[in-house]
Amino acid sequence: MFSINTSLIRWRSDGRHEVPLSVCSKSCLPGFRKVARRGEPICCFQCTPCAQGEISNQTDSVDCTKCPWTMWPNTQKDQCVLKATDYLSYEEPLGKALACTSVFSSVIPVSIFSLFIHYKNTPIVRANNYTLSCVLLISLSLCFLSSLAFIGYPQTEKCLLQQAAFGMVFTICVSCILAKTIMVVFAFMATKPGSSLKKWTNPRVSYMIINVCSFLQLILCIVWLSRSPPFTQYNTQTQPDLIIVECNENSTTA
């Protein structure tokens, strides 16, 4: 029987017995792709890592495959894994700080409001337009509390409520301050002899200013929410390996 003793075969002149390799390049591991070397035989190539967001799960892969938008390559770039989602939650330090600040700030107008109720018959409270001041204090408290709608998972209903609710109560706040300012100006100008502005110092004028401003804001909110309503957006552009869940206002004007 014919047999060959491979241990006695000399493949090299230096006396070493290792079998020489007849390939130009080593195989590319998963996570890499083959790129041919220009001007060299087809068996000669270099292994290039897959680009960002792509994987290859086979040896000597020619192309890399892009992961779905909800997934991201692992460290070896040979498998797609689910991306983590991020949003402003109550568990985060920023969410806790914002929630505590909002609640604490809303207590201040409520405390002043209770003082106004207790001393509503005093000359100081009467001089400050009791009803208008109460509306201003309540709307200020609601303004602070409206920031709570920006914390937590941004569902579509919450996105619709965020800007619209804040816009309404903020408009009431500003219109109350505007009404108070206009009433003070009219009151000083009405002291002149023969002034026709005395009829504009009636408290009904201040209520009319608030109602008109609030009605205009309500119309704007209805038009905005009916034509281009906000929606939940999954942002993958800011951080490619993370899905940031946020509200898209869907209107640059709003």
Short mmCIF file of C-alpha atoms in Angstrom, two decimals, residues 11-250:
data_model
loop_
_atom_site.label_atom_id
_atom_site.label_comp_id
_atom_site.label_asym_id
_atom_site.label_seq_id
_atom_site.Cartn_x
_atom_site.Cartn_y
_atom_site.Cartn_z
CA TRP A 11 7.86 22.89 1.52
CA ARG A 12 10.44 25.61 2.05
CA SER A 13 14.16 25.88 1.63
CA ASP A 14 14.60 26.92 5.27
CA GLY A 15 13.58 23.44 6.42
CA ARG A 16 10.19 24.41 7.84
CA HIS A 17 7.36 21.88 7.35
CA GLU A 18 4.29 24.19 7.30
CA VAL A 19 2.13 23.86 4.20
CA PRO A 20 2.23 27.21 2.34
CA LEU A 21 -1.03 29.05 1.72
CA SER A 22 -2.08 29.63 -1.85
CA VAL A 23 -4.54 32.49 -1.22
CA CYS A 24 -3.79 36.17 -1.63
CA SER A 25 -6.03 37.41 1.20
CA LYS A 26 -7.57 35.91 4.31
CA SER A 27 -11.32 35.47 4.58
CA CYS A 28 -13.35 38.44 5.80
CA LEU A 29 -15.16 37.83 9.06
CA PRO A 30 -18.82 38.80 9.64
CA GLY A 31 -19.07 42.54 10.12
CA PHE A 32 -16.76 43.16 7.15
CA ARG A 33 -17.16 43.12 3.39
CA LYS A 34 -14.72 42.28 0.61
CA VAL A 35 -13.33 45.12 -1.50
CA ALA A 36 -11.19 44.16 -4.51
CA ARG A 37 -7.70 45.62 -4.78
CA ARG A 38 -7.24 47.61 -7.95
CA GLY A 39 -4.70 46.12 -10.36
CA GLU A 40 -4.41 42.81 -8.49
CA PRO A 41 -5.92 39.35 -9.14
CA ILE A 42 -9.55 38.77 -8.19
CA CYS A 43 -8.51 36.62 -5.26
CA CYS A 44 -6.77 39.61 -3.70
CA PHE A 45 -9.05 41.84 -1.66
CA GLN A 46 -9.17 43.79 1.56
CA CYS A 47 -11.71 43.53 4.38
CA THR A 48 -13.56 46.78 5.03
CA PRO A 49 -15.84 47.26 8.07
CA CYS A 50 -19.51 47.74 7.29
CA ALA A 51 -20.69 51.32 7.25
CA GLN A 52 -22.72 52.88 10.05
CA GLY A 53 -26.11 51.22 10.34
CA GLU A 54 -25.12 48.16 8.24
CA ILE A 55 -24.19 44.55 9.04
CA SER A 56 -22.86 41.42 7.37
CA ASN A 57 -23.58 38.06 9.00
CA GLN A 58 -21.63 35.82 6.60
CA THR A 59 -17.96 35.16 5.97
CA ASP A 60 -16.52 36.77 2.82
CA SER A 61 -19.64 38.88 2.32
CA VAL A 62 -19.49 41.16 -0.71
CA ASP A 63 -22.15 43.61 0.49
CA CYS A 64 -23.42 44.83 3.84
CA THR A 65 -27.13 44.93 4.68
CA LYS A 66 -28.73 48.03 6.17
CA CYS A 67 -30.63 47.51 9.42
CA PRO A 68 -34.32 48.52 9.67
CA TRP A 69 -34.96 51.99 11.12
CA THR A 70 -36.02 50.46 14.45
CA MET A 71 -32.77 48.49 14.77
CA TRP A 72 -29.04 49.16 15.00
CA PRO A 73 -25.90 47.00 14.51
CA ASN A 74 -24.26 45.43 17.54
CA THR A 75 -20.60 46.02 18.35
CA GLN A 76 -19.42 43.27 15.96
CA LYS A 77 -21.74 44.55 13.19
CA ASP A 78 -22.93 41.02 12.50
CA GLN A 79 -26.45 41.35 13.93
CA CYS A 80 -29.19 44.00 14.13
CA VAL A 81 -30.53 44.75 17.61
CA LEU A 82 -33.48 46.87 18.66
CA LYS A 83 -32.75 50.54 19.30
CA ALA A 84 -33.43 52.01 22.71
CA THR A 85 -36.19 54.62 22.93
CA ASP A 86 -35.83 57.87 24.85
CA TYR A 87 -38.23 60.60 25.94
CA LEU A 88 -38.62 63.00 28.85
CA SER A 89 -40.03 60.83 31.64
CA TYR A 90 -40.78 61.38 35.31
CA GLU A 91 -37.99 58.92 36.20
CA GLU A 92 -35.28 61.16 34.72
CA PRO A 93 -33.68 63.89 36.86
CA LEU A 94 -34.76 66.57 34.37
CA GLY A 95 -38.34 65.29 34.38
CA LYS A 96 -38.46 65.20 38.17
CA ALA A 97 -36.99 68.71 38.42
CA LEU A 98 -39.47 70.11 35.88
CA ALA A 99 -42.45 68.43 37.58
CA CYS A 100 -41.45 69.66 41.05
CA THR A 101 -40.81 73.18 39.76
CA SER A 102 -44.16 73.27 37.97
CA VAL A 103 -46.14 72.08 41.00
CA PHE A 104 -44.27 74.36 43.41
CA SER A 105 -44.68 77.38 41.13
CA SER A 106 -48.40 76.72 40.71
CA VAL A 107 -48.87 76.80 44.49
CA ILE A 108 -47.72 80.44 44.69
CA PRO A 109 -50.61 81.92 42.62
CA VAL A 110 -53.06 79.63 44.43
CA SER A 111 -51.81 80.93 47.79
CA ILE A 112 -52.22 84.53 46.66
CA PHE A 113 -55.65 83.66 45.28
CA SER A 114 -56.72 82.34 48.70
CA LEU A 115 -55.54 85.60 50.28
CA PHE A 116 -57.58 87.57 47.76
CA ILE A 117 -60.68 85.57 48.68
CA HIS A 118 -60.08 86.08 52.40
CA TYR A 119 -59.53 89.84 52.05
CA LYS A 120 -61.83 90.50 49.10
CA ASN A 121 -63.72 93.26 50.92
CA THR A 122 -60.62 95.28 51.78
CA PRO A 123 -59.84 98.51 49.85
CA ILE A 124 -56.53 97.14 48.46
CA VAL A 125 -58.17 94.09 46.87
CA ARG A 126 -61.05 96.14 45.52
CA ALA A 127 -58.63 98.63 43.97
CA ASN A 128 -56.88 95.77 42.12
CA ASN A 129 -60.08 94.60 40.37
CA TYR A 130 -60.88 91.50 42.39
CA THR A 131 -62.44 89.44 39.59
CA LEU A 132 -59.73 90.23 37.04
CA SER A 133 -56.96 89.48 39.55
CA CYS A 134 -58.54 86.11 40.41
CA VAL A 135 -58.71 85.16 36.72
CA LEU A 136 -55.06 86.16 36.30
CA LEU A 137 -53.93 84.10 39.32
CA ILE A 138 -55.86 81.00 38.24
CA SER A 139 -54.52 81.21 34.68
CA LEU A 140 -50.97 81.66 36.02
CA SER A 141 -51.33 78.50 38.09
CA LEU A 142 -52.65 76.60 35.06
CA CYS A 143 -49.72 77.91 32.99
CA PHE A 144 -47.26 76.32 35.40
CA LEU A 145 -49.22 73.06 35.53
CA SER A 146 -49.49 72.86 31.72
CA SER A 147 -45.77 72.05 31.54
CA LEU A 148 -46.61 68.63 33.04
CA ALA A 149 -48.12 67.71 29.66
CA PHE A 150 -44.58 67.80 28.21
CA ILE A 151 -43.42 65.01 30.56
CA GLY A 152 -44.09 61.35 29.89
CA TYR A 153 -44.55 59.32 26.72
CA PRO A 154 -45.73 61.74 23.99
CA GLN A 155 -48.91 60.09 22.79
CA THR A 156 -50.93 61.78 20.03
CA GLU A 157 -53.57 63.01 22.50
CA LYS A 158 -50.87 64.55 24.67
CA CYS A 159 -49.27 66.21 21.64
CA LEU A 160 -52.62 67.80 20.78
CA LEU A 161 -53.00 69.08 24.33
CA GLN A 162 -49.50 70.44 24.97
CA GLN A 163 -49.30 73.62 22.91
CA ALA A 164 -53.05 74.24 22.65
CA ALA A 165 -53.64 74.16 26.42
CA PHE A 166 -50.57 76.25 27.18
CA GLY A 167 -51.46 78.73 24.43
CA MET A 168 -54.97 79.25 25.79
CA VAL A 169 -54.05 79.81 29.44
CA PHE A 170 -51.04 81.94 28.49
CA THR A 171 -53.26 84.11 26.29
CA ILE A 172 -55.64 84.60 29.22
CA CYS A 173 -52.68 85.64 31.42
CA VAL A 174 -51.40 88.17 28.91
CA SER A 175 -54.88 89.51 28.15
CA CYS A 176 -55.51 90.05 31.89
CA ILE A 177 -52.30 92.06 32.19
CA LEU A 178 -53.20 93.97 29.02
CA ALA A 179 -56.69 94.71 30.35
CA LYS A 180 -55.30 95.92 33.68
CA THR A 181 -52.79 98.18 31.92
CA ILE A 182 -55.41 99.66 29.59
CA MET A 183 -57.79 100.29 32.50
CA VAL A 184 -55.07 102.13 34.44
CA VAL A 185 -54.23 104.30 31.42
CA PHE A 186 -57.91 105.09 30.82
CA ALA A 187 -58.41 105.88 34.52
CA PHE A 188 -55.60 108.46 34.51
CA MET A 189 -56.70 110.01 31.21
CA ALA A 190 -60.33 110.15 32.36
CA THR A 191 -59.39 112.52 35.21
CA LYS A 192 -58.91 115.36 32.75
CA PRO A 193 -61.84 117.79 32.55
CA GLY A 194 -64.26 117.00 29.73
CA SER A 195 -62.62 113.62 28.98
CA SER A 196 -64.78 111.14 27.10
CA LEU A 197 -62.81 108.15 28.39
CA LYS A 198 -64.80 107.78 31.61
CA LYS A 199 -67.14 105.31 29.92
CA TRP A 200 -64.13 103.10 29.07
CA THR A 201 -63.19 102.69 32.74
CA ASN A 202 -66.09 100.30 33.26
CA PRO A 203 -64.92 96.80 34.36
CA ARG A 204 -66.89 95.34 31.47
CA VAL A 205 -64.27 96.78 29.09
CA SER A 206 -61.54 94.67 30.71
CA TYR A 207 -63.72 91.55 30.47
CA MET A 208 -64.35 92.29 26.81
CA ILE A 209 -60.60 92.55 26.15
CA ILE A 210 -60.00 89.15 27.78
CA ASN A 211 -62.88 87.53 25.90
CA VAL A 212 -61.77 88.91 22.52
CA CYS A 213 -58.12 87.85 22.98
CA SER A 214 -59.10 84.40 24.24
CA PHE A 215 -61.59 83.93 21.41
CA LEU A 216 -58.95 84.80 18.79
CA GLN A 217 -56.52 82.33 20.36
CA LEU A 218 -59.24 79.66 20.43
CA ILE A 219 -59.93 80.19 16.72
CA LEU A 220 -56.21 79.89 15.92
CA CYS A 221 -55.95 76.65 17.93
CA ILE A 222 -59.01 75.14 16.24
CA VAL A 223 -57.69 76.00 12.76
CA TRP A 224 -54.25 74.63 13.61
CA LEU A 225 -55.50 71.38 15.18
CA SER A 226 -57.95 70.75 12.35
CA ARG A 227 -55.61 71.51 9.42
CA SER A 228 -52.15 70.47 10.66
CA PRO A 229 -52.49 68.66 13.99
CA PRO A 230 -49.38 67.67 15.96
CA PHE A 231 -48.36 64.02 15.96
CA THR A 232 -45.95 61.63 17.65
CA GLN A 233 -42.59 61.54 15.86
CA TYR A 234 -39.85 58.93 16.15
CA ASN A 235 -36.63 60.88 15.65
CA THR A 236 -33.68 58.77 14.45
CA GLN A 237 -31.65 61.63 12.97
CA THR A 238 -30.34 63.26 16.15
CA GLN A 239 -28.77 60.02 17.44
CA PRO A 240 -28.66 57.18 14.88
CA ASP A 241 -28.48 54.46 17.54
CA LEU A 242 -31.41 55.86 19.54
CA ILE A 243 -35.11 56.51 18.86
CA ILE A 244 -36.15 59.82 20.42
CA VAL A 245 -39.94 59.91 20.81
CA GLU A 246 -41.17 63.50 20.60
CA CYS A 247 -44.10 65.63 19.48
CA ASN A 248 -43.92 67.20 16.04
CA GLU A 249 -45.91 70.44 16.05
CA ASN A 250 -46.45 70.06 12.28
#
